[in-house]
CSV table of C-alpha atoms and ligand atoms in Angstrom, one decimal:
chain,number,residue,atom,x,y,z
A,14,MET,CA,33.5,-18.6,-64.7
A,15,ASP,CA,32.9,-15.6,-67.0
A,16,SER,CA,33.9,-12.4,-65.4
A,17,VAL,CA,31.1,-10.8,-63.5
A,18,ARG,CA,28.8,-8.3,-65.3
A,19,VAL,CA,26.0,-6.7,-63.4
A,20,ARG,CA,23.6,-3.9,-64.2
A,21,PHE,CA,21.5,-1.3,-62.4
A,22,ALA,CA,18.5,-0.6,-64.6
A,23,PRO,CA,16.5,2.3,-63.3
A,24,SER,CA,13.3,3.6,-65.0
A,25,PRO,CA,13.7,7.3,-65.4
A,26,THR,CA,10.3,8.2,-63.9
A,27,GLY,CA,11.3,9.9,-60.7
A,28,TYR,CA,14.2,10.5,-58.4
A,29,LEU,CA,16.5,7.8,-57.0
A,30,HIS,CA,14.7,6.2,-54.1
A,31,LEU,CA,16.8,5.0,-51.2
A,32,GLY,CA,15.7,1.4,-51.9
A,33,SER,CA,16.9,1.7,-55.6
A,34,ALA,CA,20.1,3.4,-54.4
A,35,ARG,CA,20.7,0.3,-52.3
A,36,THR,CA,20.1,-2.0,-55.3
A,37,ALA,CA,22.6,0.1,-57.3
A,38,LEU,CA,25.1,-0.1,-54.4
A,39,PHE,CA,24.8,-3.9,-54.0
A,40,ASN,CA,25.5,-4.3,-57.8
A,41,TRP,CA,28.4,-1.9,-57.6
A,42,LEU,CA,29.9,-3.5,-54.5
A,43,PHE,CA,29.5,-6.9,-56.0
A,44,ALA,CA,31.2,-5.9,-59.3
A,45,ARG,CA,34.0,-4.1,-57.6
A,46,GLY,CA,34.6,-6.9,-55.1
A,47,GLN,CA,34.7,-9.5,-58.0
A,48,GLY,CA,36.8,-7.4,-60.4
A,49,GLY,CA,33.7,-7.3,-62.6
A,50,THR,CA,31.9,-4.7,-64.7
A,51,TYR,CA,29.1,-2.5,-63.4
A,52,ILE,CA,26.7,-1.3,-66.1
A,53,LEU,CA,24.1,1.4,-66.0
A,54,ARG,CA,21.1,0.7,-68.3
A,55,VAL,CA,18.2,3.1,-68.6
A,56,ASP,CA,14.9,1.2,-68.8
A,57,ASP,CA,13.1,4.0,-70.6
A,58,THR,CA,10.6,2.0,-72.7
A,59,ASP,CA,7.7,3.7,-70.9
A,60,ASP,CA,7.9,6.9,-72.9
A,61,GLN,CA,4.8,8.3,-71.2
A,62,ARG,CA,6.5,8.5,-67.8
A,63,SER,CA,10.2,8.7,-68.7
A,64,THR,CA,11.7,12.1,-68.5
A,65,GLU,CA,15.1,13.7,-69.1
A,66,GLU,CA,14.9,15.5,-65.8
A,67,SER,CA,14.5,12.2,-63.9
A,68,MET,CA,17.4,10.7,-65.8
A,69,ARG,CA,19.6,13.7,-64.8
A,70,SER,CA,18.5,13.4,-61.2
A,71,ILE,CA,19.2,9.7,-61.1
A,72,PHE,CA,22.6,10.0,-62.7
A,73,GLY,CA,23.4,12.9,-60.4
A,74,SER,CA,22.5,10.9,-57.3
A,75,LEU,CA,24.5,7.9,-58.5
A,76,GLU,CA,27.6,10.0,-59.1
A,77,TRP,CA,27.2,11.8,-55.8
A,78,LEU,CA,27.2,8.4,-54.1
A,79,GLY,CA,30.3,7.5,-56.0
A,80,LEU,CA,28.6,4.6,-57.8
A,81,THR,CA,30.2,5.3,-61.2
A,82,TRP,CA,29.5,2.9,-64.0
A,83,ASP,CA,31.9,1.2,-66.3
A,84,GLU,CA,29.5,0.9,-69.2
A,85,GLY,CA,26.4,3.0,-69.9
A,86,PRO,CA,25.3,6.5,-70.7
A,87,GLY,CA,28.1,8.9,-71.0
A,88,VAL,CA,30.8,6.3,-70.9
A,89,GLY,CA,29.7,4.0,-73.7
A,90,GLY,CA,30.8,0.4,-74.0
A,91,ASP,CA,30.6,-2.3,-76.7
A,92,ARG,CA,27.3,-3.9,-75.6
A,93,GLY,CA,25.1,-0.8,-76.0
A,94,PRO,CA,23.0,1.1,-76.7
A,95,TYR,CA,22.4,1.4,-73.0
A,96,PHE,CA,19.0,3.1,-73.4
A,97,GLN,CA,16.3,0.5,-73.7
A,98,ALA,CA,14.2,2.6,-76.0
A,99,GLN,CA,17.0,2.5,-78.5
A,100,ARG,CA,16.9,-1.3,-78.6
A,101,LEU,CA,13.4,-1.6,-79.9
A,102,GLU,CA,14.4,-3.3,-83.1
A,103,ARG,CA,16.3,-5.9,-81.2
A,104,HIS,CA,13.3,-6.6,-79.0
A,105,GLN,CA,11.1,-6.9,-82.0
A,106,GLU,CA,13.6,-9.3,-83.7
A,107,CYS,CA,13.5,-11.6,-80.7
A,108,ALA,CA,9.7,-11.4,-80.5
A,109,ARG,CA,9.6,-12.5,-84.2
A,110,GLN,CA,12.0,-15.3,-83.5
A,111,LEU,CA,9.6,-16.6,-80.8
A,112,LEU,CA,6.6,-16.3,-83.1
A,113,ASP,CA,8.4,-18.0,-85.9
A,114,THR,CA,9.4,-21.0,-83.7
A,115,GLY,CA,5.9,-21.4,-82.3
A,116,LYS,CA,7.0,-20.3,-78.8
A,117,ALA,CA,4.8,-17.3,-78.9
A,118,TYR,CA,1.5,-16.5,-80.6
A,119,TYR,CA,-0.6,-13.6,-81.6
A,120,CYS,CA,-3.6,-13.0,-79.5
A,121,TYR,CA,-6.6,-11.3,-81.1
A,122,CYS,CA,-8.8,-11.1,-78.0
A,123,THR,CA,-10.2,-7.7,-77.5
A,124,ARG,CA,-9.9,-5.8,-74.2
A,125,GLU,CA,-13.7,-6.2,-73.7
A,126,GLU,CA,-13.5,-10.0,-74.2
A,127,LEU,CA,-10.7,-10.3,-71.8
A,128,GLN,CA,-12.5,-8.1,-69.3
A,129,ALA,CA,-15.6,-10.3,-69.5
A,130,LYS,CA,-13.6,-13.4,-68.9
A,131,ARG,CA,-11.9,-11.7,-65.9
A,132,GLU,CA,-15.3,-10.8,-64.4
A,133,HIS,CA,-16.6,-14.3,-65.0
A,134,ALA,CA,-13.7,-15.7,-63.0
A,135,VAL,CA,-14.4,-13.2,-60.2
A,136,ARG,CA,-18.0,-14.3,-60.1
A,137,GLU,CA,-16.9,-17.9,-59.9
A,138,LYS,CA,-14.4,-16.9,-57.2
A,139,ARG,CA,-11.4,-18.4,-59.0
A,140,PRO,CA,-8.2,-16.7,-60.0
A,141,TYR,CA,-8.3,-15.3,-63.5
A,142,ARG,CA,-6.0,-17.0,-66.0
A,143,TYR,CA,-6.0,-16.4,-69.8
A,144,ASP,CA,-7.7,-19.5,-71.2
A,145,GLY,CA,-5.4,-19.8,-74.2
A,146,ARG,CA,-8.2,-19.2,-76.8
A,147,CYS,CA,-5.7,-17.8,-79.4
A,148,ARG,CA,-3.2,-20.6,-78.9
A,149,GLU,CA,-4.7,-22.9,-81.4
A,150,LEU,CA,-6.3,-20.6,-83.9
A,151,SER,CA,-6.8,-22.1,-87.4
A,152,GLN,CA,-5.4,-20.2,-90.4
A,153,ASP,CA,-9.0,-19.2,-91.3
A,154,GLN,CA,-9.8,-17.8,-87.9
A,155,ARG,CA,-6.6,-15.8,-87.9
A,156,GLU,CA,-7.3,-14.4,-91.3
A,157,HIS,CA,-10.9,-13.6,-90.2
A,158,PHE,CA,-9.6,-11.6,-87.2
A,159,GLU,CA,-7.0,-9.9,-89.4
A,160,ALA,CA,-9.7,-9.0,-91.9
A,161,GLU,CA,-11.9,-7.7,-89.0
A,162,GLY,CA,-9.0,-5.3,-88.3
A,163,ARG,CA,-8.5,-6.5,-84.8
A,164,THR,CA,-5.4,-5.4,-83.0
A,165,LYS,CA,-3.2,-8.1,-81.7
A,166,THR,CA,-0.8,-8.7,-78.9
A,167,VAL,CA,1.8,-11.3,-78.5
A,168,ARG,CA,1.7,-13.9,-75.8
A,169,LEU,CA,4.3,-16.4,-74.6
A,170,LEU,CA,3.3,-20.0,-74.9
A,171,VAL,CA,3.9,-21.3,-71.4
A,172,ASP,CA,4.0,-25.0,-70.8
A,173,ARG,CA,1.4,-25.3,-68.0
A,174,ALA,CA,2.9,-28.6,-66.7
A,175,GLY,CA,6.2,-26.9,-65.9
A,176,ARG,CA,7.7,-25.6,-62.8
A,177,ILE,CA,10.2,-22.8,-62.7
A,178,VAL,CA,12.8,-22.7,-59.9
A,179,VAL,CA,14.7,-19.5,-59.2
A,180,ASN,CA,18.0,-20.4,-57.5
A,181,ASP,CA,18.2,-17.1,-55.7
A,182,LEU,CA,21.5,-16.2,-54.2
A,183,ILE,CA,19.8,-14.5,-51.3
A,184,LEU,CA,16.5,-16.3,-50.9
A,185,GLY,CA,17.6,-19.8,-51.8
A,186,ASP,CA,15.4,-21.9,-54.2
A,187,VAL,CA,12.0,-20.4,-55.0
A,188,ALA,CA,9.7,-22.6,-57.1
A,189,VAL,CA,6.8,-21.4,-59.1
A,190,GLU,CA,4.2,-23.6,-60.8
A,191,ALA,CA,4.0,-22.6,-64.5
A,192,ASP,CA,0.2,-22.9,-64.6
A,193,THR,CA,0.0,-19.9,-62.2
A,194,LEU,CA,1.8,-17.7,-64.8
A,195,ASP,CA,-0.6,-17.7,-67.8
A,196,ASP,CA,0.3,-17.2,-71.4
A,197,PHE,CA,1.2,-13.6,-70.6
A,198,ILE,CA,1.3,-10.7,-73.1
A,199,PHE,CA,4.8,-9.4,-73.8
A,200,MET,CA,4.3,-7.3,-76.9
A,201,LYS,CA,1.6,-4.6,-77.0
A,202,PRO,CA,-0.8,-4.1,-79.9
A,203,ASN,CA,1.8,-1.7,-81.5
A,204,PHE,CA,4.4,-4.5,-81.4
A,205,GLY,CA,6.1,-2.6,-78.6
A,206,PRO,CA,7.8,-4.8,-75.9
A,207,LEU,CA,6.9,-4.9,-72.2
A,208,TYR,CA,9.4,-4.9,-69.3
A,209,ASN,CA,9.4,-8.7,-68.7
A,210,PHE,CA,10.6,-9.2,-72.2
A,211,THR,CA,13.0,-6.2,-72.7
A,212,SER,CA,14.8,-7.0,-69.4
A,213,PRO,CA,15.9,-10.6,-70.2
A,214,VAL,CA,16.8,-9.7,-73.8
A,215,ASP,CA,18.9,-6.8,-72.8
A,216,ASP,CA,20.5,-8.7,-69.9
A,217,ALA,CA,21.5,-11.5,-72.4
A,218,ASP,CA,22.8,-9.0,-75.0
A,219,MET,CA,24.8,-7.2,-72.4
A,220,GLY,CA,26.3,-10.4,-71.0
A,221,ILE,CA,24.8,-9.9,-67.6
A,222,THR,CA,25.9,-12.7,-65.3
A,223,HIS,CA,24.1,-11.7,-62.1
A,224,VAL,CA,20.8,-9.8,-61.8
A,225,ILE,CA,20.7,-8.1,-58.4
A,226,ARG,CA,17.5,-6.2,-57.7
A,227,GLY,CA,14.7,-5.7,-55.2
A,228,GLN,CA,12.4,-8.5,-54.0
A,229,ASP,CA,9.5,-6.6,-55.6
A,230,HIS,CA,10.8,-8.1,-58.9
A,231,MET,CA,10.6,-11.7,-57.6
A,232,SER,CA,7.3,-12.2,-59.4
A,233,ASN,CA,8.9,-11.2,-62.7
A,234,THR,CA,11.8,-13.5,-62.5
A,235,PRO,CA,10.1,-16.8,-63.5
A,236,ARG,CA,8.7,-15.1,-66.6
A,237,GLN,CA,12.1,-13.7,-67.5
A,238,ILE,CA,13.7,-17.1,-67.1
A,239,LEU,CA,11.0,-18.5,-69.4
A,240,PHE,CA,12.1,-16.1,-72.1
A,241,CYS,CA,15.7,-17.1,-71.7
A,242,GLU,CA,14.8,-20.7,-72.1
A,243,ALA,CA,12.6,-20.0,-75.1
A,244,LEU,CA,15.4,-18.1,-76.8
A,245,GLY,CA,18.0,-20.7,-75.9
A,246,TRP,CA,20.0,-18.6,-73.5
A,247,THR,CA,21.3,-19.5,-70.1
A,248,PRO,CA,19.5,-17.3,-67.5
A,249,PRO,CA,21.8,-15.1,-65.3
A,250,ALA,CA,22.0,-15.8,-61.6
A,251,PHE,CA,19.5,-13.9,-59.6
A,252,ALA,CA,19.7,-12.2,-56.2
A,253,HIS,CA,16.7,-10.4,-54.8
A,254,SER,CA,17.4,-8.1,-51.9
A,255,PRO,CA,14.9,-7.2,-49.2
A,256,MET,CA,12.7,-4.1,-49.4
A,257,VAL,CA,13.3,-1.0,-47.4
A,258,HIS,CA,10.6,-0.4,-44.9
A,259,ASN,CA,9.9,2.4,-42.4
A,260,LEU,CA,10.3,1.9,-38.7
A,261,GLN,CA,6.7,0.7,-38.5
A,262,GLY,CA,7.5,-2.1,-40.9
A,263,ARG,CA,5.6,-0.6,-43.9
A,264,LYS,CA,7.0,0.2,-47.3
A,265,LEU,CA,9.1,3.4,-47.1
A,266,SER,CA,7.2,6.1,-48.9
A,267,LYS,CA,7.1,9.9,-49.2
A,268,ARG,CA,4.8,10.0,-46.2
A,269,ASP,CA,7.7,8.9,-44.1
A,270,GLY,CA,9.6,12.1,-45.1
A,271,ALA,CA,12.6,12.2,-47.4
A,272,VAL,CA,13.1,9.1,-49.5
A,273,GLY,CA,15.2,10.3,-52.3
A,274,VAL,CA,19.0,10.3,-52.3
A,275,GLU,CA,19.1,13.9,-53.4
A,276,ASP,CA,16.9,14.9,-50.5
A,277,TYR,CA,19.6,13.6,-48.2
A,278,ARG,CA,22.3,15.4,-50.1
A,279,ASP,CA,20.3,18.6,-49.8
A,280,MET,CA,19.8,18.0,-46.1
A,281,GLY,CA,23.6,18.0,-45.5
A,282,PHE,CA,24.3,14.3,-45.5
A,283,LEU,CA,27.6,12.9,-46.8
A,284,PRO,CA,27.8,10.3,-49.5
A,285,GLU,CA,30.1,8.0,-47.5
A,286,ALA,CA,27.5,7.9,-44.7
A,287,MET,CA,24.7,7.1,-47.1
A,288,VAL,CA,26.8,4.3,-48.7
A,289,ASN,CA,27.7,2.9,-45.3
A,290,TYR,CA,24.2,3.1,-44.0
A,291,LEU,CA,22.5,1.7,-47.2
A,292,ALA,CA,24.9,-1.2,-47.2
A,293,ARG,CA,24.4,-2.0,-43.6
A,294,LEU,CA,20.6,-1.8,-44.1
A,295,ALA,CA,20.4,-5.3,-45.3
A,296,TRP,CA,24.0,-6.6,-45.2
A,297,SER,CA,26.2,-7.4,-42.3
A,298,GLY,CA,29.8,-8.2,-42.0
A,299,GLU,CA,31.3,-10.9,-39.8
A,300,GLY,CA,31.1,-9.1,-36.5
A,301,GLU,CA,29.2,-6.2,-34.9
A,302,GLN,CA,31.0,-3.5,-37.0
A,303,GLU,CA,28.8,-0.6,-38.1
A,304,ILE,CA,31.2,1.7,-39.7
A,305,PHE,CA,32.7,0.6,-43.0
A,306,SER,CA,34.8,2.5,-45.4
A,307,VAL,CA,33.9,2.0,-49.1
A,308,GLN,CA,37.0,-0.1,-49.5
A,309,GLU,CA,36.0,-2.3,-46.5
A,310,LEU,CA,32.6,-2.8,-48.1
A,311,VAL,CA,34.1,-3.7,-51.4
A,312,ASP,CA,36.5,-6.2,-49.7
A,313,GLN,CA,33.9,-7.8,-47.5
A,314,PHE,CA,30.6,-7.6,-49.4
A,315,THR,CA,29.1,-11.0,-50.3
A,316,LEU,CA,25.5,-11.7,-51.4
A,317,ASP,CA,25.1,-14.6,-48.9
A,318,ARG,CA,25.4,-12.1,-46.0
A,319,VAL,CA,22.5,-10.0,-47.3
A,320,GLY,CA,19.4,-10.6,-45.2
A,321,LYS,CA,16.1,-12.0,-46.4
A,322,SER,CA,13.6,-10.0,-44.5
A,323,PRO,CA,12.7,-6.3,-45.0
A,324,SER,CA,15.1,-3.8,-43.6
A,325,ARG,CA,13.9,-0.8,-41.5
A,326,PHE,CA,15.2,2.6,-42.4
A,327,ASP,CA,16.1,4.5,-39.2
A,328,PRO,CA,16.8,8.2,-39.9
A,329,LYS,CA,18.4,8.6,-36.4
A,330,LYS,CA,20.9,5.9,-37.1
A,331,LEU,CA,21.8,7.5,-40.4
A,332,THR,CA,22.2,10.8,-38.7
A,333,TRP,CA,24.5,9.3,-36.1
A,334,LEU,CA,26.6,7.7,-38.8
A,335,ASN,CA,26.7,10.9,-40.7
A,336,GLY,CA,28.0,12.7,-37.6
A,337,HIS,CA,30.8,10.2,-37.5
A,338,TYR,CA,31.8,10.9,-41.1
A,339,VAL,CA,31.5,14.7,-40.6
A,340,GLY,CA,33.8,14.3,-37.6
A,341,GLU,CA,36.4,12.7,-39.8
A,342,LYS,CA,36.6,15.8,-42.0
A,343,THR,CA,39.1,18.5,-41.5
A,344,VAL,CA,37.9,21.9,-40.3
A,345,ALA,CA,38.5,23.3,-43.7
A,346,GLN,CA,36.4,20.5,-45.3
A,347,ARG,CA,33.6,21.0,-42.8
A,348,THR,CA,33.6,24.7,-43.4
A,349,ASP,CA,33.3,24.1,-47.2
A,350,GLY,CA,30.5,21.6,-46.5
A,351,ALA,CA,28.6,23.8,-44.1
A,352,GLY,CA,29.0,27.1,-46.0
A,353,PRO,CA,26.2,26.5,-48.6
A,354,PHE,CA,23.8,25.7,-45.8
A,355,LEU,CA,24.4,29.0,-44.1
A,356,ARG,CA,24.0,30.8,-47.4
A,357,ARG,CA,20.8,29.0,-48.1
A,358,ALA,CA,19.4,30.0,-44.7
A,359,GLY,CA,20.0,33.6,-45.8
A,360,HIS,CA,23.2,34.3,-43.9
A,361,GLU,CA,25.7,36.6,-45.6
A,362,ILE,CA,29.0,34.8,-45.1
A,363,ASP,CA,31.0,35.9,-48.1
A,364,ASP,CA,32.5,38.9,-46.3
A,365,VAL,CA,33.4,36.8,-43.2
A,366,PRO,CA,37.1,36.1,-43.1
A,367,ARG,CA,37.9,32.5,-43.8
A,368,ASP,CA,39.8,31.9,-40.5
A,369,LYS,CA,36.9,33.2,-38.5
A,370,LEU,CA,34.5,30.9,-40.4
A,371,GLU,CA,36.8,28.0,-39.6
A,372,ARG,CA,37.0,28.9,-36.0
A,373,ILE,CA,33.2,29.0,-35.7
A,374,VAL,CA,32.9,25.6,-37.4
A,375,ASP,CA,35.7,24.2,-35.1
A,376,ALA,CA,33.9,25.5,-32.1
A,377,VAL,CA,30.7,23.8,-33.1
A,378,GLY,CA,32.7,20.6,-33.2
A,379,ASP,CA,31.0,17.3,-33.0
A,380,ARG,CA,27.5,18.9,-32.6
A,381,LEU,CA,27.5,18.9,-36.4
A,382,HIS,CA,25.7,15.7,-37.4
A,383,THR,CA,24.8,17.0,-40.8
A,384,TYR,CA,26.1,20.1,-42.5
A,385,ALA,CA,22.6,21.6,-42.2
A,386,ASP,CA,23.0,21.6,-38.4
A,387,ILE,CA,25.4,24.5,-38.8
A,388,VAL,CA,22.4,26.9,-39.1
A,389,THR,CA,21.1,25.9,-35.7
A,390,TYR,CA,24.5,25.9,-33.9
A,391,ALA,CA,26.0,28.9,-35.6
A,392,GLY,CA,23.5,30.8,-37.7
A,393,TYR,CA,23.3,33.6,-35.0
A,394,PHE,CA,27.0,34.5,-35.6
A,395,PHE,CA,25.9,35.8,-39.0
A,396,THR,CA,22.8,37.6,-37.9
A,397,PRO,CA,22.8,41.3,-37.0
A,398,ASP,CA,22.8,41.9,-33.2
A,399,ASP,CA,19.3,43.1,-33.2
A,400,ALA,CA,17.8,40.4,-35.5
A,401,TYR,CA,18.6,36.9,-34.2
A,402,ASP,CA,15.5,35.0,-33.0
A,403,PHE,CA,14.9,33.9,-29.5
A,404,ASP,CA,13.9,30.3,-29.4
A,405,PRO,CA,10.6,30.1,-27.4
A,406,ALA,CA,11.6,26.7,-25.9
A,407,ALA,CA,14.9,28.2,-24.7
A,408,LEU,CA,13.1,31.1,-23.1
A,409,LYS,CA,10.6,28.8,-21.4
A,410,LYS,CA,13.4,26.6,-20.0
A,411,TRP,CA,15.9,29.2,-18.9
A,412,PHE,CA,13.9,32.3,-18.1
A,413,LYS,CA,11.4,30.9,-15.6
A,414,GLY,CA,11.9,33.5,-13.0
A,415,PRO,CA,13.4,37.0,-12.5
A,416,GLU,CA,16.9,35.6,-11.5
A,417,ALA,CA,17.7,34.7,-15.1
A,418,LEU,CA,16.9,38.2,-16.2
A,419,SER,CA,19.0,39.7,-13.5
A,420,VAL,CA,22.0,37.5,-14.7
A,421,VAL,CA,21.7,39.1,-18.1
A,422,THR,CA,21.7,42.6,-16.7
A,423,ASP,CA,24.3,42.0,-14.0
A,424,VAL,CA,26.9,40.3,-16.2
A,425,ARG,CA,27.1,43.2,-18.5
A,426,GLN,CA,29.5,45.2,-16.4
A,427,THR,CA,31.8,42.2,-15.9
A,428,ILE,CA,31.9,41.5,-19.6
A,429,ALA,CA,32.5,45.2,-20.4
A,430,ALA,CA,35.5,45.1,-18.2
A,431,ILE,CA,37.2,42.1,-19.8
A,432,ASP,CA,40.4,43.0,-21.4
A,433,PRO,CA,41.9,41.5,-23.5
A,434,PHE,CA,38.7,39.9,-24.8
A,435,ASP,CA,40.2,36.5,-25.4
A,436,LEU,CA,39.1,33.0,-24.5
A,437,ALA,CA,41.2,32.6,-21.4
A,438,THR,CA,40.4,36.0,-20.0
A,439,ILE,CA,36.7,35.7,-20.7
A,440,GLU,CA,36.5,32.3,-19.0
A,441,GLU,CA,38.5,33.4,-16.0
A,442,ALA,CA,36.5,36.6,-15.5
A,443,THR,CA,33.1,35.0,-16.0
A,444,ARG,CA,33.9,32.0,-13.7
A,445,GLU,CA,35.1,34.4,-11.0
A,446,TRP,CA,31.9,36.4,-11.3
A,447,ILE,CA,29.8,33.3,-11.1
A,448,GLU,CA,31.6,32.1,-8.0
A,449,HIS,CA,31.1,35.4,-6.4
A,450,ARG,CA,27.4,35.3,-7.1
A,451,GLY,CA,27.2,31.8,-5.6
A,452,GLU,CA,24.8,30.3,-8.2
A,453,LYS,CA,24.9,27.1,-10.1
A,454,VAL,CA,27.2,27.5,-13.1
A,455,ILE,CA,24.6,26.3,-15.6
A,456,SER,CA,21.9,28.5,-14.3
A,457,VAL,CA,24.1,31.5,-15.1
A,458,LEU,CA,25.7,30.4,-18.3
A,459,GLN,CA,22.5,29.2,-20.0
A,460,PRO,CA,20.6,32.5,-19.6
A,461,ILE,CA,23.7,34.3,-21.0
A,462,ARG,CA,23.8,31.9,-23.9
A,463,VAL,CA,20.1,32.4,-24.7
A,464,ALA,CA,20.4,36.1,-24.3
A,465,VAL,CA,23.3,36.4,-26.8
A,466,THR,CA,22.4,33.6,-29.3
A,467,GLY,CA,18.7,33.1,-28.9
A,468,LYS,CA,19.4,29.3,-28.6
A,469,MET,CA,20.0,26.9,-25.7
A,470,VAL,CA,22.5,24.8,-27.6
A,471,GLY,CA,25.7,25.6,-29.3
A,472,PRO,CA,29.5,25.7,-28.8
A,473,SER,CA,31.0,26.4,-25.4
A,474,LEU,CA,29.7,29.7,-24.2
A,475,PHE,CA,33.2,31.1,-23.8
A,476,ASP,CA,33.9,30.3,-27.4
A,477,VAL,CA,30.7,31.9,-28.4
A,478,LEU,CA,31.5,35.1,-26.5
A,479,GLU,CA,35.0,35.4,-27.9
A,480,LEU,CA,33.8,34.7,-31.5
A,481,LEU,CA,31.0,37.3,-31.3
A,482,GLY,CA,33.4,39.9,-29.9
A,483,LYS,CA,32.9,42.3,-27.0
A,484,ASP,CA,30.9,44.9,-28.8
A,485,ALA,CA,28.4,42.4,-30.2
A,486,VAL,CA,28.1,40.6,-26.8
A,487,LEU,CA,27.3,43.9,-25.1
A,488,ALA,CA,24.8,44.9,-27.8
A,489,ARG,CA,23.1,41.6,-27.5
A,490,LEU,CA,23.0,41.7,-23.7
A,491,ASP,CA,21.4,45.1,-24.0
A,492,ARG,CA,18.9,43.9,-26.5
A,493,ALA,CA,18.0,40.9,-24.4
A,494,ALA,CA,17.6,43.0,-21.3
A,495,ALA,CA,15.2,45.2,-23.2
A,496,GLU,CA,13.2,42.6,-25.0
A,497,LEU,CA,13.2,39.5,-22.8
A,498,PRO,CA,11.0,40.8,-20.0
A,499,GLY,CA,8.2,41.1,-22.5
A,500,LEU,CA,9.1,37.9,-24.3
A,501,THR,CA,9.4,35.8,-21.2
A,502,THR,CA,6.0,36.9,-19.9
A,503,GLN,CA,4.7,35.8,-23.3
A,504,ALA,CA,6.5,32.5,-23.1
A,505,ASP,CA,5.1,32.0,-19.6
A,506,GLY,CA,1.7,32.8,-20.8
A,507,GLU,CA,2.0,30.3,-23.6
A,508,SER,CA,3.3,27.7,-21.3
A,509,GLY,CA,0.3,28.5,-19.0
A,510,GLN,CA,-2.1,27.7,-21.8
A,511,SER,CA,-0.5,24.5,-23.0
B,2,LIG,N1,13.5,-0.7,-64.5
B,2,LIG,C1,13.2,-1.7,-63.5
B,2,LIG,C2,13.0,-0.9,-62.2
B,2,LIG,O1,13.4,0.2,-62.1
B,2,LIG,C3,14.4,-2.6,-63.5
B,2,LIG,C4,14.2,-3.8,-62.8
B,2,LIG,C5,15.3,-4.8,-63.0
B,2,LIG,O2,16.4,-4.6,-62.3
B,2,LIG,O3,15.2,-5.7,-63.8
B,2,LIG,O4,12.4,-1.5,-61.3
């Protein structure tokens, strides 16, 4: 068999959607696993909607995911150009060949005429099909239409008796009756080609052996096969992967939240987690394994293990998987990854010594599911002692009665006396104090945490106290003692209304 050549062919009309990213990934895995070639082709024939910005964004997302291409924009290759718009002459040449061999014909029907026929079909409650009026035009009629100055499109002459079978590597054989297809238009009035024509021409020219793409293209495939046959080419193999749905089973759209790869990058997800998650979204290995390195995916990926039915995108599972990959990073890597999120949240970290930053990230530990989580778990370290926010939910939960407030005022003296102010001494002194007080550990530690961080979640409190330092802890306790009585009444009031 010829060596595998696959392509990912995005239209540069937006960002890289998760579903398209998965299509790119399946092509890439297939190529890498088979020792083949992965090509990036830009389907930019729609010059109204194609933009440079979108192209940059798609390339950036692919590169971030690690799905680098062997041929295509930026890297070249000997089957280019890899921008469809630059292949216009070739498309026109093939269209002329089809016209010259009688496999396609000019259609002079006007928009209005076609619209009237469509409406007629609707009135008769039958599906509209082009009636083939221009199939058999005489020379005279053609000249008459030309003289009238009518615009003309080009239609493929489809043998209505035929049947097209797509031997899909994921879905199995899918048969389509040719008479449901119509003599469809593939060249616009300006002799510009439409997608169903450009795609098979470019696939053939680029020596594509397998077209792997979403099931939304299934209806295009029989038409593209017809072009291959009409031009005397062997069609590539096809594999249509299932769509990506939301948890309710509907097409994943912007209404469901973030759907672009770059959104996930900006939210602090890791490319290896995205790749793992997207692969598992429709493909499964032999067993129950969920976590796959890129190399394992390359080694194990086969099209026959891709599912047929739509996959459901579960952000929680992705977050869980991301937490796994974050956990595999060294503290230094996590610090590098999390830093930009702290900066973006307005925290000044440039003057914080590196070892302190790393100790903070280390203390946050496996609570970091995405790098953006650092802001929740550690943002208060970088906020002035009189400016961190008290989370209303934390106040509501941990400052229900006066006991919590008295913890905050009472512990001050103990903390002030801790010397040296290191982890072991802090823990020992605080525990001793709690024991003496005779209260449940959590109902003492949590109010202190909320008082000095404003949050009810975070690293171990003893770590937090040590990392803040004695002066900051005391300043924060004083602030809490002064402000919380007012705030907790408010929080109570709010809870009373809800
Ligand atoms: N440009 C098409 C798209 O983005 C490509 C489809 C194909 O793979 O043939 O959907």
